[in-house]
Coordinates of C-alpha atoms and ligand atoms in Angstrom, one line a residue:
M328 CA 0.0 0.0 0.0
Q329 CA 1.4 3.3 -1.0
N330 CA 1.1 6.0 1.7
D331 CA 1.0 9.5 0.6
M332 CA 0.3 10.9 4.0
Q333 CA 1.8 9.9 7.3
N334 CA 1.1 11.9 10.3
D335 CA 2.4 12.1 13.8
M336 CA -0.9 12.0 15.6
Q337 CA 0.0 11.1 19.1
K338 CA 1.0 7.6 20.1
T339 CA 0.2 8.5 23.6
M340 CA -1.8 6.2 25.9
P341 CA -5.6 6.7 25.7
H342 CA -5.8 8.3 29.1
D343 CA -3.7 11.2 28.0
I344 CA -6.2 12.1 25.3
P345 CA -8.9 14.6 26.2
W346 CA -12.5 13.4 25.8
W347 CA -13.3 15.7 23.0
Q348 CA -10.7 14.0 20.8
T349 CA -12.0 10.4 21.3
A350 CA -15.7 11.2 21.6
V351 CA -18.4 10.7 19.1
V352 CA -20.7 13.8 19.6
Y353 CA -24.4 13.4 18.9
Q354 CA -26.4 16.6 18.0
V355 CA -29.8 16.9 19.6
Y356 CA -32.1 19.5 18.1
P357 CA -34.5 19.6 21.0
R358 CA -37.6 20.7 19.3
S359 CA -37.6 17.6 17.2
F360 CA -36.1 15.0 19.4
S361 CA -38.6 13.8 21.9
D362 CA -41.8 15.3 23.4
S363 CA -42.5 14.5 27.0
N364 CA -45.7 16.6 27.6
F365 CA -47.3 16.1 24.2
D366 CA -47.5 19.7 23.0
G367 CA -46.0 18.6 19.7
I368 CA -42.6 20.2 20.6
G369 CA -39.6 18.2 21.9
D370 CA -38.3 19.2 25.3
L371 CA -35.6 18.6 27.9
E372 CA -37.5 15.9 29.7
G373 CA -37.9 14.2 26.3
V374 CA -34.1 14.3 25.8
R375 CA -33.6 12.9 29.3
S376 CA -36.1 10.1 28.7
R377 CA -34.1 9.0 25.7
L378 CA -30.7 8.8 27.3
D379 CA -31.0 5.0 27.5
Y380 CA -31.3 5.0 23.7
L381 CA -28.2 7.2 23.3
Q382 CA -26.3 5.1 25.7
W383 CA -27.4 1.9 23.8
L384 CA -26.2 3.6 20.6
G385 CA -22.9 4.3 22.3
V386 CA -22.5 8.1 21.9
D387 CA -20.0 9.8 24.2
A388 CA -21.3 13.4 24.2
I389 CA -24.3 15.4 23.3
W390 CA -24.4 18.8 21.6
L391 CA -27.8 20.3 22.5
S392 CA -29.0 23.0 20.1
P393 CA -30.3 26.1 21.9
M394 CA -32.8 25.6 24.7
F395 CA -32.5 29.1 26.1
R396 CA -35.4 31.6 26.4
S397 CA -36.3 32.7 22.9
P398 CA -39.2 34.2 20.9
M399 CA -38.2 31.5 18.3
A400 CA -37.9 33.7 15.3
D401 CA -34.9 31.4 14.5
F402 CA -36.1 28.5 16.7
G403 CA -33.8 29.3 19.6
Y404 CA -30.9 30.9 17.8
D405 CA -32.5 34.2 18.8
V406 CA -31.8 34.2 22.5
S407 CA -33.7 36.6 24.9
D408 CA -32.0 35.2 28.1
Y409 CA -28.8 33.1 28.0
C410 CA -29.2 32.1 31.6
D411 CA -32.7 30.5 31.5
V412 CA -34.5 27.7 29.7
D413 CA -37.4 28.5 27.4
P414 CA -40.6 27.3 29.0
V415 CA -41.4 25.2 25.9
F416 CA -38.3 23.1 26.6
G417 CA -38.7 23.0 30.4
S418 CA -36.9 24.7 33.3
L419 CA -33.5 25.2 34.8
A420 CA -34.3 22.3 37.1
D421 CA -34.8 20.1 34.0
M422 CA -31.5 21.2 32.7
D423 CA -29.8 20.4 36.0
A424 CA -31.4 16.9 35.9
L425 CA -30.3 16.4 32.3
I426 CA -26.7 17.4 33.1
Q427 CA -26.7 15.0 36.0
D428 CA -28.2 12.1 34.1
C429 CA -25.7 12.6 31.3
H430 CA -22.8 12.6 33.8
S431 CA -24.0 9.6 35.7
R432 CA -23.9 7.7 32.4
G433 CA -20.4 9.0 31.6
M434 CA -21.7 11.2 28.8
K435 CA -20.7 14.8 28.3
L436 CA -23.1 17.6 27.5
M437 CA -22.3 20.6 25.3
L438 CA -24.6 23.6 24.9
D439 CA -25.0 25.8 21.9
W440 CA -23.7 29.3 22.7
V441 CA -25.0 32.0 20.4
P442 CA -22.5 34.9 20.9
N443 CA -22.9 36.9 17.6
H444 CA -26.4 38.2 18.2
T445 CA -29.3 38.1 20.6
S446 CA -33.0 38.3 20.1
D447 CA -34.5 41.7 19.5
E448 CA -36.5 40.9 22.7
H449 CA -33.4 40.5 24.8
P450 CA -33.6 43.1 27.6
W451 CA -30.2 44.4 26.4
F452 CA -31.5 45.2 23.0
V453 CA -34.8 46.6 24.3
E454 CA -32.8 49.0 26.4
S455 CA -30.2 49.7 23.6
R456 CA -32.8 50.7 21.1
S457 CA -34.7 52.9 23.5
D458 CA -32.5 56.0 23.0
R459 CA -28.9 56.9 22.2
T460 CA -27.8 57.6 25.8
N461 CA -28.9 54.6 27.8
P462 CA -26.3 52.4 29.5
K463 CA -26.6 49.7 26.8
A464 CA -26.7 52.2 23.9
D465 CA -23.4 50.9 22.6
W466 CA -24.1 47.1 23.1
Y467 CA -25.2 46.7 19.6
V468 CA -24.0 48.0 16.3
W469 CA -25.8 51.3 15.5
R470 CA -25.1 53.8 12.7
D471 CA -26.8 56.8 11.2
E472 CA -26.5 55.2 7.8
P473 CA -25.8 51.6 6.7
A474 CA -22.0 51.5 7.1
N475 CA -21.4 48.9 4.4
N476 CA -23.0 46.8 1.6
W477 CA -23.5 43.7 3.7
F478 CA -26.5 41.3 3.2
A479 CA -28.2 39.3 5.9
E480 CA -28.6 35.5 5.9
L481 CA -31.9 33.7 6.2
T482 CA -33.6 36.6 4.4
T483 CA -34.3 37.0 0.7
G484 CA -31.3 39.0 -0.1
Q485 CA -32.0 41.9 2.4
S486 CA -29.6 44.4 3.7
A487 CA -28.0 43.6 7.0
W488 CA -29.0 47.1 8.3
Q489 CA -32.4 47.8 9.7
F490 CA -33.7 51.2 10.5
D491 CA -35.1 51.6 14.0
E492 CA -37.2 54.2 15.9
P493 CA -36.8 56.0 18.3
R494 CA -33.0 56.1 17.9
N495 CA -33.5 57.1 14.3
Q496 CA -30.6 54.8 13.4
Y497 CA -29.8 51.6 11.7
Y498 CA -28.7 48.4 13.5
L499 CA -26.7 45.6 12.1
H500 CA -28.1 42.1 11.8
L501 CA -26.2 39.4 9.9
F502 CA -29.2 37.1 10.2
L503 CA -32.9 37.9 10.7
R504 CA -33.8 41.5 11.7
Q505 CA -35.1 39.9 15.0
Q506 CA -31.4 38.9 15.6
P507 CA -29.4 42.2 16.2
D508 CA -25.6 41.7 16.3
L509 CA -23.9 42.3 19.6
N510 CA -21.1 44.9 19.6
W511 CA -18.1 42.8 20.6
D512 CA -15.9 45.9 20.3
N513 CA -17.5 47.0 23.6
P514 CA -15.6 45.3 26.5
E515 CA -18.8 45.3 28.6
V516 CA -20.4 43.0 26.0
E517 CA -17.5 40.7 26.0
M518 CA -17.5 40.5 29.8
A519 CA -21.2 39.9 29.9
M520 CA -20.9 37.1 27.3
H521 CA -18.1 35.5 29.2
D522 CA -20.4 35.4 32.3
T523 CA -23.0 33.4 30.3
L524 CA -20.3 30.7 29.7
R525 CA -19.5 30.7 33.4
F526 CA -23.2 30.4 34.3
W527 CA -23.4 27.1 32.5
M528 CA -20.0 25.8 33.4
D529 CA -20.9 26.4 37.1
R530 CA -23.9 24.2 36.5
G531 CA -21.6 21.5 35.1
V532 CA -21.8 21.6 31.3
D533 CA -18.7 20.2 29.6
G534 CA -18.4 22.7 26.7
F535 CA -20.0 24.6 24.0
R536 CA -20.8 24.5 20.3
M537 CA -20.2 28.1 19.4
D538 CA -22.6 29.5 16.8
V539 CA -21.1 31.4 13.9
I540 CA -18.1 32.2 16.1
H541 CA -16.1 33.6 13.3
L542 CA -18.4 36.6 13.3
I543 CA -17.6 38.1 16.7
G544 CA -14.9 40.2 15.1
K545 CA -16.0 42.5 12.2
E546 CA -14.6 45.3 10.1
I547 CA -17.8 47.3 9.9
D548 CA -16.5 50.0 7.6
R549 CA -15.5 47.7 4.8
N550 CA -17.7 46.6 1.9
D551 CA -17.8 43.1 0.6
P552 CA -16.1 43.3 -2.8
D553 CA -18.3 41.0 -4.9
E554 CA -21.7 42.3 -4.2
A555 CA -23.7 39.8 -6.3
F556 CA -22.0 36.9 -4.5
A557 CA -22.4 38.5 -1.1
K558 CA -26.1 39.0 -1.8
Q559 CA -26.5 35.3 -2.5
Q560 CA -24.3 34.1 0.4
G561 CA -24.9 36.7 3.1
H562 CA -21.9 38.4 4.6
G563 CA -21.3 35.7 7.2
S564 CA -19.3 33.3 5.1
L565 CA -17.0 36.1 3.9
N566 CA -16.2 37.5 7.4
D567 CA -12.6 36.6 8.5
V568 CA -10.8 39.3 10.5
A569 CA -7.8 39.3 12.9
I570 CA -9.5 40.8 16.0
T571 CA -11.7 37.6 16.3
H572 CA -8.6 35.6 17.3
E573 CA -7.9 37.8 20.3
R574 CA -11.5 37.4 21.4
L575 CA -11.2 33.6 21.0
R576 CA -8.1 33.5 23.2
A577 CA -10.1 35.4 25.9
I578 CA -12.9 32.9 25.6
R579 CA -10.4 30.0 25.9
R580 CA -9.1 31.5 29.1
V581 CA -12.6 31.5 30.5
L582 CA -13.0 27.8 29.7
D583 CA -9.6 27.1 31.2
E584 CA -10.8 28.7 34.5
Y585 CA -12.6 25.4 35.0
E586 CA -11.5 21.9 35.7
G587 CA -12.2 18.9 33.5
D588 CA -11.4 19.8 29.9
R589 CA -14.3 22.1 29.1
A590 CA -14.3 22.2 25.3
S591 CA -15.3 24.4 22.4
V592 CA -16.3 23.5 18.9
G593 CA -16.8 26.5 16.7
E594 CA -19.1 26.9 13.8
V595 CA -16.5 28.6 11.6
Y596 CA -18.5 28.9 8.4
L597 CA -15.7 29.6 6.0
L598 CA -15.5 27.3 3.1
D599 CA -11.8 27.2 3.0
E600 CA -9.7 24.8 5.2
A601 CA -6.7 27.2 5.2
K602 CA -8.8 30.0 6.7
M603 CA -10.7 27.7 9.1
V604 CA -7.6 26.3 10.7
E605 CA -6.6 29.7 11.9
Y606 CA -9.4 29.5 14.4
Y607 CA -7.6 26.8 16.4
G608 CA -4.9 29.5 17.0
A609 CA -1.7 28.0 18.5
G610 CA -3.8 25.6 20.5
D611 CA -5.1 28.6 22.5
E612 CA -8.4 29.4 20.6
L613 CA -11.0 26.8 19.7
H614 CA -10.5 23.2 20.7
L615 CA -12.3 22.1 17.5
S616 CA -13.8 23.7 14.5
F617 CA -16.4 22.4 12.1
N618 CA -15.2 21.7 8.5
F619 CA -17.8 22.8 6.1
S620 CA -15.7 22.2 3.0
F621 CA -15.9 18.5 3.8
L622 CA -19.6 18.7 4.5
W623 CA -20.3 20.2 1.1
A624 CA -18.0 17.9 -0.9
R625 CA -19.8 15.8 -3.6
W626 CA -20.4 12.1 -3.0
D627 CA -17.5 11.2 -5.2
A628 CA -14.3 9.5 -4.2
P629 CA -11.8 11.9 -5.8
A630 CA -13.7 14.9 -4.4
L631 CA -13.7 13.4 -0.9
R632 CA -10.1 12.3 -1.0
T633 CA -9.1 15.8 -1.9
R634 CA -11.1 17.4 0.9
I635 CA -9.8 14.9 3.5
L636 CA -6.1 15.3 2.5
T637 CA -6.5 19.1 2.2
T638 CA -8.0 19.2 5.7
L639 CA -5.3 17.1 7.2
S640 CA -2.5 19.0 5.4
H641 CA -3.7 22.2 7.0
L642 CA -4.6 20.9 10.5
Q643 CA -1.9 18.3 11.3
P644 CA 1.2 20.5 11.0
R645 CA -0.4 22.8 13.7
G646 CA -1.5 20.0 15.9
A647 CA -5.1 21.0 15.3
W648 CA -7.6 18.2 15.9
P649 CA -10.0 17.6 12.9
T650 CA -13.8 17.3 13.0
W651 CA -16.0 15.5 10.6
V652 CA -19.7 16.3 10.1
L653 CA -22.1 15.4 7.3
S654 CA -25.5 16.6 8.5
N655 CA -26.9 19.2 10.9
H656 CA -30.1 21.3 11.4
D657 CA -29.1 23.7 8.7
V658 CA -28.5 21.6 5.6
P659 CA -30.4 18.9 3.7
R660 CA -29.5 15.5 5.2
H661 CA -26.5 13.8 3.6
R662 CA -28.3 10.6 2.5
Q663 CA -30.5 13.0 0.4
R664 CA -27.5 15.0 -0.9
Y665 CA -25.7 11.8 -1.8
G666 CA -28.4 10.6 -4.1
G667 CA -30.8 9.0 -1.7
T668 CA -29.7 5.4 -1.5
E669 CA -29.2 3.7 1.8
E670 CA -26.0 2.1 0.5
A671 CA -24.4 5.6 0.2
A672 CA -25.6 6.5 3.7
R673 CA -24.0 3.3 5.1
V674 CA -20.7 3.9 3.3
A675 CA -20.8 7.5 4.5
A676 CA -21.3 6.4 8.1
V677 CA -18.2 4.2 7.9
M678 CA -16.2 7.2 6.6
L679 CA -17.5 9.6 9.1
L680 CA -16.7 7.3 12.1
T681 CA -13.2 6.2 11.0
L682 CA -11.5 9.3 9.8
P683 CA -8.9 10.8 12.2
G684 CA -10.7 13.4 14.3
T685 CA -13.9 14.0 16.2
P686 CA -17.1 12.9 14.4
F687 CA -20.5 14.6 14.8
V688 CA -23.7 12.6 14.2
Y689 CA -26.9 14.6 13.7
Q690 CA -30.0 13.0 15.3
G691 CA -31.8 10.7 12.9
E692 CA -28.9 10.1 10.5
E693 CA -28.4 6.8 12.3
L694 CA -31.9 5.9 11.0
G695 CA -30.9 6.8 7.5
L696 CA -33.4 9.6 7.3
I697 CA -33.9 11.9 4.5
D698 CA -35.7 15.3 4.8
A699 CA -39.4 15.7 5.3
V700 CA -41.4 17.1 2.5
V701 CA -43.0 20.2 4.1
P702 CA -46.1 21.5 2.3
P703 CA -46.1 25.3 1.9
E704 CA -48.7 25.9 4.5
Q705 CA -46.6 24.1 7.1
V706 CA -43.3 25.9 6.4
V707 CA -42.1 27.7 9.5
D708 CA -38.4 28.4 9.0
P709 CA -37.6 31.6 7.1
G710 CA -34.3 30.0 6.1
G711 CA -36.0 27.0 4.3
R712 CA -34.5 24.4 6.7
D713 CA -37.6 22.6 8.0
G714 CA -37.0 19.4 6.1
C715 CA -33.9 18.3 8.0
R716 CA -35.6 19.3 11.3
A717 CA -38.4 16.8 11.0
P718 CA -39.3 15.0 14.3
I719 CA -37.5 11.7 15.1
P720 CA -39.9 8.8 14.6
W721 CA -39.5 6.6 17.7
T722 CA -42.0 3.8 17.0
A723 CA -43.8 2.2 14.1
D724 CA -47.2 3.4 15.5
A725 CA -49.2 5.9 13.5
D726 CA -48.0 8.7 15.9
H727 CA -44.4 7.5 16.0
G728 CA -44.1 8.4 19.6
W729 CA -45.6 11.9 19.3
P730 CA -49.2 11.2 20.6
L731 CA -50.7 14.6 19.9
G732 CA -48.7 15.3 16.7
S733 CA -45.6 17.4 16.1
W734 CA -44.6 20.8 15.0
L735 CA -43.3 19.5 11.6
P736 CA -44.3 16.6 9.5
F737 CA -42.4 13.3 9.8
P738 CA -39.7 12.3 7.4
P739 CA -40.6 9.9 4.6
E740 CA -40.5 6.1 5.4
A741 CA -41.2 6.7 9.1
D742 CA -43.2 3.5 9.3
D743 CA -40.0 1.6 8.7
R744 CA -37.3 4.1 9.6
N745 CA -38.1 4.5 13.3
V746 CA -36.0 3.7 16.3
G747 CA -38.2 0.8 17.5
T748 CA -38.3 -1.0 14.1
L749 CA -34.6 -0.6 13.3
Q750 CA -33.5 -1.6 16.8
Q751 CA -35.2 -5.0 16.2
N752 CA -33.2 -5.6 13.0
T753 CA -29.5 -6.2 13.5
D754 CA -28.8 -5.7 9.8
S755 CA -30.2 -2.1 9.9
I756 CA -28.3 1.1 9.4
L757 CA -29.0 1.9 13.1
H758 CA -27.1 -1.2 14.1
L759 CA -24.3 -0.3 11.7
Y760 CA -23.9 3.0 13.5
R761 CA -23.9 1.1 16.8
N762 CA -21.3 -1.4 15.6
L763 CA -19.1 1.5 14.4
L764 CA -19.3 3.2 17.8
Q765 CA -18.5 -0.1 19.5
A766 CA -15.6 -0.7 17.2
R767 CA -14.1 2.7 18.0
R768 CA -14.3 1.9 21.7
G769 CA -12.8 -1.6 21.4
H770 CA -10.1 -0.5 18.9
P771 CA -8.7 2.8 20.0
A772 CA -6.6 3.1 16.9
L773 CA -9.8 4.0 15.1
Q774 CA -10.0 7.0 17.5
S775 CA -6.4 8.1 17.7
G776 CA -4.2 6.0 15.5
T777 CA -2.1 7.4 12.7
F778 CA -3.8 7.9 9.3
S779 CA -2.5 7.1 5.9
M780 CA -4.5 7.2 2.7
S781 CA -3.8 5.2 -0.5
D782 CA -2.9 7.2 -3.6
R783 CA -5.6 6.1 -6.0
D784 CA -7.6 7.6 -8.8
D785 CA -10.6 5.4 -8.9
D786 CA -14.0 5.3 -7.1
V787 CA -12.6 3.7 -3.9
I788 CA -11.3 5.5 -0.8
V789 CA -8.8 3.3 1.1
Y790 CA -7.0 4.3 4.3
E791 CA -5.4 2.8 7.3
R792 CA -5.4 3.6 11.0
D793 CA -2.4 2.4 12.8
G794 CA -2.3 2.1 16.6
G795 CA 1.2 0.7 16.8
E796 CA 0.2 -2.8 17.7
R797 CA -2.7 -3.2 15.3
R798 CA -3.4 -1.7 11.9
Y799 CA -6.9 -1.3 10.4
R800 CA -7.8 -0.8 6.8
V801 CA -11.0 1.1 5.8
V802 CA -12.2 0.5 2.3
L803 CA -15.0 2.7 1.0
N804 CA -16.2 1.4 -2.3
L805 CA -18.3 4.2 -3.9
G806 CA -18.0 2.6 -7.3
S807 CA -20.0 0.1 -9.3
E808 CA -17.6 -2.8 -9.3
S809 CA -16.4 -4.9 -6.5
L810 CA -12.8 -4.8 -5.6
A811 CA -10.6 -7.6 -4.2
F812 CA -7.8 -7.1 -1.6
D813 CA -5.6 -10.2 -1.6
D814 CA -3.8 -9.2 1.6
L815 CA -7.1 -8.9 3.4
R816 CA -8.1 -12.5 2.7
G817 CA -8.8 -14.1 6.1
A818 CA -8.7 -10.8 7.9
T819 CA -11.0 -10.0 10.8
V820 CA -13.8 -7.7 9.6
L821 CA -14.8 -5.4 12.4
V822 CA -17.6 -3.6 10.5
S823 CA -19.2 -4.2 7.2
T824 CA -22.1 -2.3 5.5
V825 CA -23.3 -5.5 3.9
P826 CA -24.3 -8.4 6.1
R827 CA -21.7 -11.1 6.2
D828 CA -21.7 -14.7 7.4
A829 CA -20.0 -14.4 10.8
F830 CA -18.4 -17.8 10.4
A831 CA -17.1 -17.5 6.9
S832 CA -13.6 -16.2 6.6
F833 CA -13.3 -12.9 4.7
D834 CA -12.5 -13.3 1.1
G835 CA -11.0 -9.8 0.8
V836 CA -13.7 -8.7 -1.6
V837 CA -15.5 -5.4 -1.1
P838 CA -18.6 -5.2 -3.2
A839 CA -19.7 -2.1 -5.1
Q840 CA -21.4 0.5 -2.9
S841 CA -20.2 -1.0 0.3
A842 CA -17.5 -0.5 2.9
V843 CA -15.5 -2.6 5.4
V844 CA -13.3 -2.0 8.4
A845 CA -10.8 -4.9 8.6
M846 CA -7.9 -5.6 10.9
V847 CA -4.8 -6.0 8.7
P848 CA -3.4 -9.5 9.2
Ligands
LIG2158 C1 -26.0 29.1 12.8 C2 -27.0 28.1 13.2 C3 -28.3 28.4 12.4 C4 -28.7 29.8 12.8 C5 -27.6 30.8 12.6 C6 -27.9 32.1 13.2 O1 -25.6 29.0 11.4 O2 -26.6 26.8 13.0 O3 -29.3 27.5 12.7 O4 -29.9 30.2 12.0 O5 -26.4 30.4 13.1 O6 -27.8 31.9 14.6
LIG2159 CA1 -43.1 19.2 24.7

């Protein structure tokens, strides 16, 4: 096997490795996960009641999308109180119980911190907009005229500046106009936001996913050069300025005030690995950063190989730990993006969970879900993201575990693709995810072994993870022909996307549209 990339990822003993490097993180979008009081909206008690399931699946950590007080213009990403739970999700006491129950199972809990903007109903903004002289007058970004040509996201190409009475001024909003941007140039804002982190770390949370964290530094008086492109994209994915790094180092120091490896994973929505890696700093900014170039790569072996190698070539020299994510609450689910077959979803699962770095699984991808078809009269998200936020079907019953209905329609195939049905079938994609998570635990080289990828130009991605004592080969056959590996004949297969006779010895053949993880003899 020809290796074109060797890295020096640590050969340290597992106990030296922080949890956020070995963990598989499961994203819970609470509105759509599980509903305990039958109002059609998932809630914290619902999450807590499903921890048995998450433990059975084998996840190590949960990232919980926002459950703070919110008017829900952006379904929780418009926060009106960072230090309280929205009544639709429950109470602070429910949060405490959830933190405790996660910890008693050895699971970590990360919250979704939204530092770029608040809700327009946050008391800070209510005060700030009231006149030009109040104590919070400078907590948001106010100007007499729009200071630049920026466009807002989640809108239909609208300006990021909104005129407001009675200040007779414009305020900046990079998302909805109900989401005014905080003024991070004001040290009082920075301090107040640090305190919101402390509030939750005092209660025991293990870290934070940091929403659009690359936006907390901005050069307000600078136009986006390509206006047509900016209008289509919104300003957010173009914003990359130096001051943000200083602010990230300050945030890191707040996390470091606490014991126990409190961790950050940043949503750095820059579609360029070279830019994204900067947000790890010199190991003194984010612990982890999402990698959207990989998420958006085509389901195509050469394209994926390029993204993987490009990612590692930027991150590894700096000792930055990679992340891998294929789906979340903002994008069409990857099974759908990859053409809709379950085969592709299975091969993708093997890739996601065996690459070197921290994988993130979005609720429902373990069921092989695609997006719900949402009829126009049921559309609720201004950003067009309802489909991937469909509720999780728990049972094969007509109500799928949501007795009085749910806020969005179910995904297609919910009669078959639900937790109860797939748990019964050991050949299901759900069991494939579970097997992969078990394999990672039983074979730490899959978490932290070195990585080397074969140099190929066909439809097959082949790489090895080497833990020193044992070596594992991952073969992802995206092509239409089966491929034989002579040196894998008789090898132990840890995981396979196609059912195999447990007693027959492996013939080394990886069929089209399938994947295996094998121990190299
Ligand atoms: C992030 C979130 C998205 C939200 C936006 C504004 O991209 O993932 O859901 O709408 O930030 O907070
Ligand atoms: Ca509920």
